[in-house]
mmCIF file of C-alpha atoms in Angstrom:
data_model
loop_
_atom_site.group_PDB
_atom_site.id
_atom_site.type_symbol
_atom_site.label_atom_id
_atom_site.label_comp_id
_atom_site.label_asym_id
_atom_site.label_seq_id
_atom_site.Cartn_x
_atom_site.Cartn_y
_atom_site.Cartn_z
ATOM 1 C CA LEU F 1 27.736 -9.177 -11.525
ATOM 2 C CA LEU F 2 28.710 -6.427 -9.076
ATOM 3 C CA LYS F 3 32.036 -7.917 -7.971
ATOM 4 C CA ASN F 4 34.121 -5.461 -10.009
ATOM 5 C CA GLU F 5 31.899 -2.427 -9.471
ATOM 6 C CA VAL F 6 32.065 0.245 -6.782
ATOM 7 C CA THR F 7 29.486 -0.866 -4.247
ATOM 8 C CA PHE F 8 28.045 0.365 -0.986
ATOM 9 C CA GLY F 9 26.656 -2.022 1.590
ATOM 10 C CA VAL F 10 24.934 -1.332 4.863
ATOM 11 C CA ASN F 11 24.161 -2.734 8.300
ATOM 12 C CA ALA F 12 24.654 -6.529 8.161
ATOM 13 C CA ILE F 13 25.554 -6.865 4.464
ATOM 14 C CA TYR F 14 28.801 -8.616 5.440
ATOM 15 C CA THR F 15 26.727 -11.641 6.524
ATOM 16 C CA ASN F 16 25.914 -12.152 2.842
ATOM 17 C CA TYR F 17 29.540 -12.339 1.663
ATOM 18 C CA ILE F 18 29.463 -16.026 0.744
ATOM 19 C CA GLN F 19 26.361 -15.704 -1.453
ATOM 20 C CA MET F 20 27.607 -12.473 -3.077
ATOM 21 C CA GLY F 21 31.172 -13.708 -3.544
ATOM 22 C CA PHE F 22 32.710 -10.313 -2.717
ATOM 23 C CA TYR F 23 32.899 -7.656 -0.065
ATOM 24 C CA VAL F 24 31.400 -4.262 -0.808
ATOM 25 C CA THR F 25 33.761 -1.365 -1.486
ATOM 26 C CA TYR F 26 32.178 0.873 1.157
ATOM 27 C CA TYR F 27 30.338 -0.212 4.275
ATOM 28 C CA VAL F 28 27.979 2.299 5.949
ATOM 29 C CA VAL F 29 26.062 2.156 9.211
ATOM 30 C CA GLU F 30 23.824 4.896 10.620
ATOM 31 C CA ASP F 31 21.483 3.270 13.115
ATOM 32 C CA LYS F 32 22.627 3.152 16.742
ATOM 33 C CA PHE F 33 20.742 -0.103 17.346
ATOM 34 C CA VAL F 34 22.637 -1.817 14.516
ATOM 35 C CA ALA F 35 25.932 -0.324 15.727
ATOM 36 C CA GLU F 36 25.354 -1.392 19.329
ATOM 37 C CA ASP F 37 23.914 -4.845 18.622
ATOM 38 C CA ARG F 38 26.577 -5.715 16.018
ATOM 39 C CA ALA F 39 29.519 -3.772 17.468
ATOM 40 C CA ASP F 40 31.730 -6.846 17.879
ATOM 41 C CA GLU F 41 31.178 -7.912 14.260
ATOM 42 C CA ILE F 42 31.555 -4.404 12.824
ATOM 43 C CA ASN F 43 34.702 -3.730 14.860
ATOM 44 C CA GLN F 44 36.288 -6.869 13.391
ATOM 45 C CA TYR F 45 35.158 -6.130 9.822
ATOM 46 C CA LYS F 46 38.211 -5.007 7.825
ATOM 47 C CA GLU F 47 37.333 -5.946 4.247
ATOM 48 C CA SER F 48 35.720 -2.638 3.211
ATOM 49 C CA LEU F 49 36.213 1.052 3.896
ATOM 50 C CA LEU F 50 33.879 1.728 6.839
ATOM 51 C CA MET F 51 31.873 4.951 7.087
ATOM 52 C CA TYR F 52 29.750 5.966 10.034
ATOM 53 C CA GLY F 53 28.927 8.927 12.213
ATOM 54 C CA ASP F 54 31.456 10.030 14.794
ATOM 55 C CA GLU F 55 28.724 9.775 17.450
ATOM 56 C CA LEU F 56 28.883 5.966 17.085
ATOM 57 C CA THR F 57 32.459 5.789 18.378
ATOM 58 C CA TYR F 58 31.088 5.024 21.853
ATOM 59 C CA CYS F 59 30.446 1.497 20.570
ATOM 60 C CA LEU F 60 32.401 1.269 17.294
ATOM 61 C CA SER F 61 36.188 1.527 17.236
ATOM 62 C CA PRO F 62 37.559 3.429 14.227
ATOM 63 C CA ASN F 63 40.600 1.924 12.541
ATOM 64 C CA LYS F 64 42.741 2.803 9.508
ATOM 65 C CA ASN F 65 39.845 1.712 7.249
ATOM 66 C CA THR F 66 37.316 4.054 8.872
ATOM 67 C CA VAL F 67 36.001 7.411 7.735
ATOM 68 C CA LEU F 68 34.073 9.241 10.441
ATOM 69 C CA LEU F 69 31.201 11.395 9.248
ATOM 70 C CA ASN F 70 29.485 14.379 10.836
ATOM 71 C CA VAL F 71 25.975 12.934 10.637
ATOM 72 C CA ILE F 72 23.213 15.402 11.450
ATOM 73 C CA TYR F 73 20.428 13.453 13.112
ATOM 74 C CA ASN F 74 17.336 15.546 12.517
ATOM 75 C CA PHE F 75 14.214 13.477 11.989
ATOM 76 C CA ARG F 76 11.716 16.262 12.648
ATOM 77 C CA ASN F 77 9.090 16.810 9.988
ATOM 78 C CA TYR F 78 10.588 20.086 8.793
ATOM 79 C CA LEU F 79 9.767 21.747 5.486
ATOM 80 C CA GLY F 80 11.821 20.155 2.741
ATOM 81 C CA PHE F 81 12.788 17.085 4.804
ATOM 82 C CA PRO F 82 15.366 15.753 4.414
ATOM 83 C CA HIS F 83 18.324 17.995 3.662
ATOM 84 C CA PHE F 84 20.859 16.637 1.160
ATOM 85 C CA SER F 85 24.550 17.312 1.662
ATOM 86 C CA LYS F 86 26.690 18.038 -1.374
ATOM 87 C CA ASN F 87 29.757 18.226 0.869
ATOM 88 C CA ILE F 88 29.963 15.316 3.304
ATOM 89 C CA ALA F 89 33.351 16.590 4.518
ATOM 90 C CA LYS F 90 31.303 19.176 6.445
ATOM 91 C CA LYS F 91 28.091 17.311 7.280
ATOM 92 C CA ILE F 92 25.726 14.648 6.053
ATOM 93 C CA TRP F 93 21.999 14.386 6.788
ATOM 94 C CA VAL F 94 19.791 11.475 7.801
ATOM 95 C CA GLY F 95 16.741 10.676 5.741
ATOM 96 C CA GLY F 96 15.104 7.718 7.437
ATOM 97 C CA THR F 97 17.287 5.109 5.734
ATOM 98 C CA VAL F 98 21.006 4.412 5.717
ATOM 99 C CA SER F 99 20.806 4.262 1.923
ATOM 100 C CA TYR F 100 20.280 8.037 2.012
ATOM 101 C CA LEU F 101 23.704 8.433 3.582
ATOM 102 C CA CYS F 102 25.127 6.220 0.846
ATOM 103 C CA MET F 103 23.567 8.357 -1.870
ATOM 104 C CA GLN F 104 25.016 11.555 -0.399
ATOM 105 C CA ILE F 105 28.443 9.905 -0.150
ATOM 106 C CA ALA F 106 28.200 8.731 -3.762
ATOM 107 C CA TYR F 107 27.195 12.228 -4.886
ATOM 108 C CA TYR F 108 30.161 13.751 -3.042
ATOM 109 C CA MET F 109 32.453 11.190 -4.713
ATOM 110 C CA GLY F 110 31.265 12.362 -8.115
ATOM 111 C CA PHE F 111 28.849 9.626 -9.103
ATOM 112 C CA ASP F 112 26.019 10.921 -11.258
ATOM 113 C CA GLN F 113 24.088 7.649 -11.330
ATOM 114 C CA VAL F 114 23.345 5.196 -8.551
ATOM 115 C CA TYR F 115 21.456 1.930 -8.583
ATOM 116 C CA LEU F 116 19.694 0.692 -5.467
ATOM 117 C CA ILE F 117 19.763 -3.088 -5.590
ATOM 118 C CA GLY F 118 18.307 -5.333 -2.942
ATOM 119 C CA PHE F 119 17.119 -2.541 -0.679
ATOM 120 C CA ASP F 120 14.396 -3.490 1.731
ATOM 121 C CA HIS F 121 11.301 -1.421 1.159
ATOM 122 C CA SER F 122 8.492 -3.421 2.664
ATOM 123 C CA TYR F 123 8.513 -4.569 6.224
ATOM 124 C CA GLU F 124 6.518 -6.931 8.375
ATOM 125 C CA ILE F 125 6.501 -6.389 12.109
ATOM 126 C CA PRO F 126 5.892 -9.856 13.565
ATOM 127 C CA ASP F 127 2.986 -10.086 16.000
ATOM 128 C CA ASN F 128 5.256 -11.304 18.783
ATOM 129 C CA ALA F 129 7.825 -8.490 18.403
ATOM 130 C CA GLU F 130 8.209 -6.180 21.373
ATOM 131 C CA VAL F 131 7.233 -2.689 20.206
ATOM 132 C CA ASP F 132 8.033 0.353 22.329
ATOM 133 C CA GLY F 133 7.349 3.533 20.382
ATOM 134 C CA HIS F 134 9.675 3.447 17.358
ATOM 135 C CA LYS F 135 11.866 0.697 18.885
ATOM 136 C CA ILE F 136 11.184 -2.899 17.895
ATOM 137 C CA VAL F 137 12.885 -5.926 19.463
ATOM 138 C CA SER F 138 12.725 -9.237 17.627
ATOM 139 C CA THR F 139 11.678 -12.193 19.745
ATOM 140 C CA ILE F 140 12.099 -14.874 17.066
ATOM 141 C CA ASP F 141 15.147 -16.057 15.152
ATOM 142 C CA ASN F 142 13.645 -15.778 11.684
ATOM 143 C CA ASP F 143 13.686 -12.201 10.368
ATOM 144 C CA PRO F 144 10.971 -12.042 7.690
ATOM 145 C CA ASN F 145 12.322 -8.830 6.137
ATOM 146 C CA HIS F 146 15.921 -9.456 5.078
ATOM 147 C CA PHE F 147 18.125 -11.764 3.009
ATOM 148 C CA ASN F 148 19.482 -13.380 6.174
ATOM 149 C CA LYS F 149 16.884 -14.786 8.576
ATOM 150 C CA GLU F 150 19.136 -13.796 11.506
ATOM 151 C CA TYR F 151 19.656 -10.212 10.245
ATOM 152 C CA PHE F 152 17.329 -8.843 12.913
ATOM 153 C CA GLY F 153 16.884 -12.161 14.668
ATOM 154 C CA LYS F 154 16.033 -12.792 18.302
ATOM 155 C CA GLY F 155 17.122 -9.977 20.602
ATOM 156 C CA LYS F 156 18.112 -7.607 17.784
ATOM 157 C CA ARG F 157 16.651 -4.104 17.922
ATOM 158 C CA TRP F 158 15.418 -2.093 14.995
ATOM 159 C CA HIS F 159 13.448 1.051 14.348
ATOM 160 C CA ASP F 160 10.023 1.378 12.801
ATOM 161 C CA PRO F 161 11.073 1.857 9.146
ATOM 162 C CA MET F 162 8.578 4.683 8.442
ATOM 163 C CA LEU F 163 8.455 4.169 4.691
ATOM 164 C CA ASP F 164 6.976 7.629 4.129
ATOM 165 C CA ARG F 165 10.252 9.200 5.285
ATOM 166 C CA MET F 166 12.268 6.833 3.149
ATOM 167 C CA GLU F 167 10.205 7.842 0.124
ATOM 168 C CA LEU F 168 10.906 11.522 0.831
ATOM 169 C CA ALA F 169 14.630 10.747 0.983
ATOM 170 C CA TYR F 170 14.585 8.869 -2.318
ATOM 171 C CA LYS F 171 12.700 11.718 -3.989
ATOM 172 C CA LYS F 172 15.141 14.284 -2.594
ATOM 173 C CA ALA F 173 18.160 12.286 -3.801
ATOM 174 C CA LYS F 174 16.598 11.975 -7.241
ATOM 175 C CA THR F 175 16.661 15.773 -7.576
ATOM 176 C CA TYR F 176 20.473 15.639 -7.218
ATOM 177 C CA PHE F 177 21.036 12.659 -9.481
#
């Protein structure tokens, strides 16, 4: 149903191409673990316009289908967290989820409505995962949290999702939409 719509996809969405039957219009990645662990795949992905922070160019190679963003990584618990950018040509703010980047991009593009479909918003940290602060390393092949069991399969790194921050980001974006 979304094949002919403007769509944003994130992280490993391209692994779901066959089931979806289309590539997303815009592909966005924010997390350095995703960028590093999937660099080979992302660097070969040419089916969508890619958007990511210029600080990820140490592992991702921009091409003619890439828009580099000035992502401001500020995860401190400051008053009013997170900031929302109305002009992503200058800067764009993190909000604890890559979907927050997508919403700021959509706002800048002139969209006044967005629909979040299929976004993960409940997470299970498997008992056998290696947890080091906010870094989690999967030790099993079957990711219990995503559409693809190998999404964050064995050896893949991910951050503690911190749903409270994600909720703040969604509430902030709602004030703009």
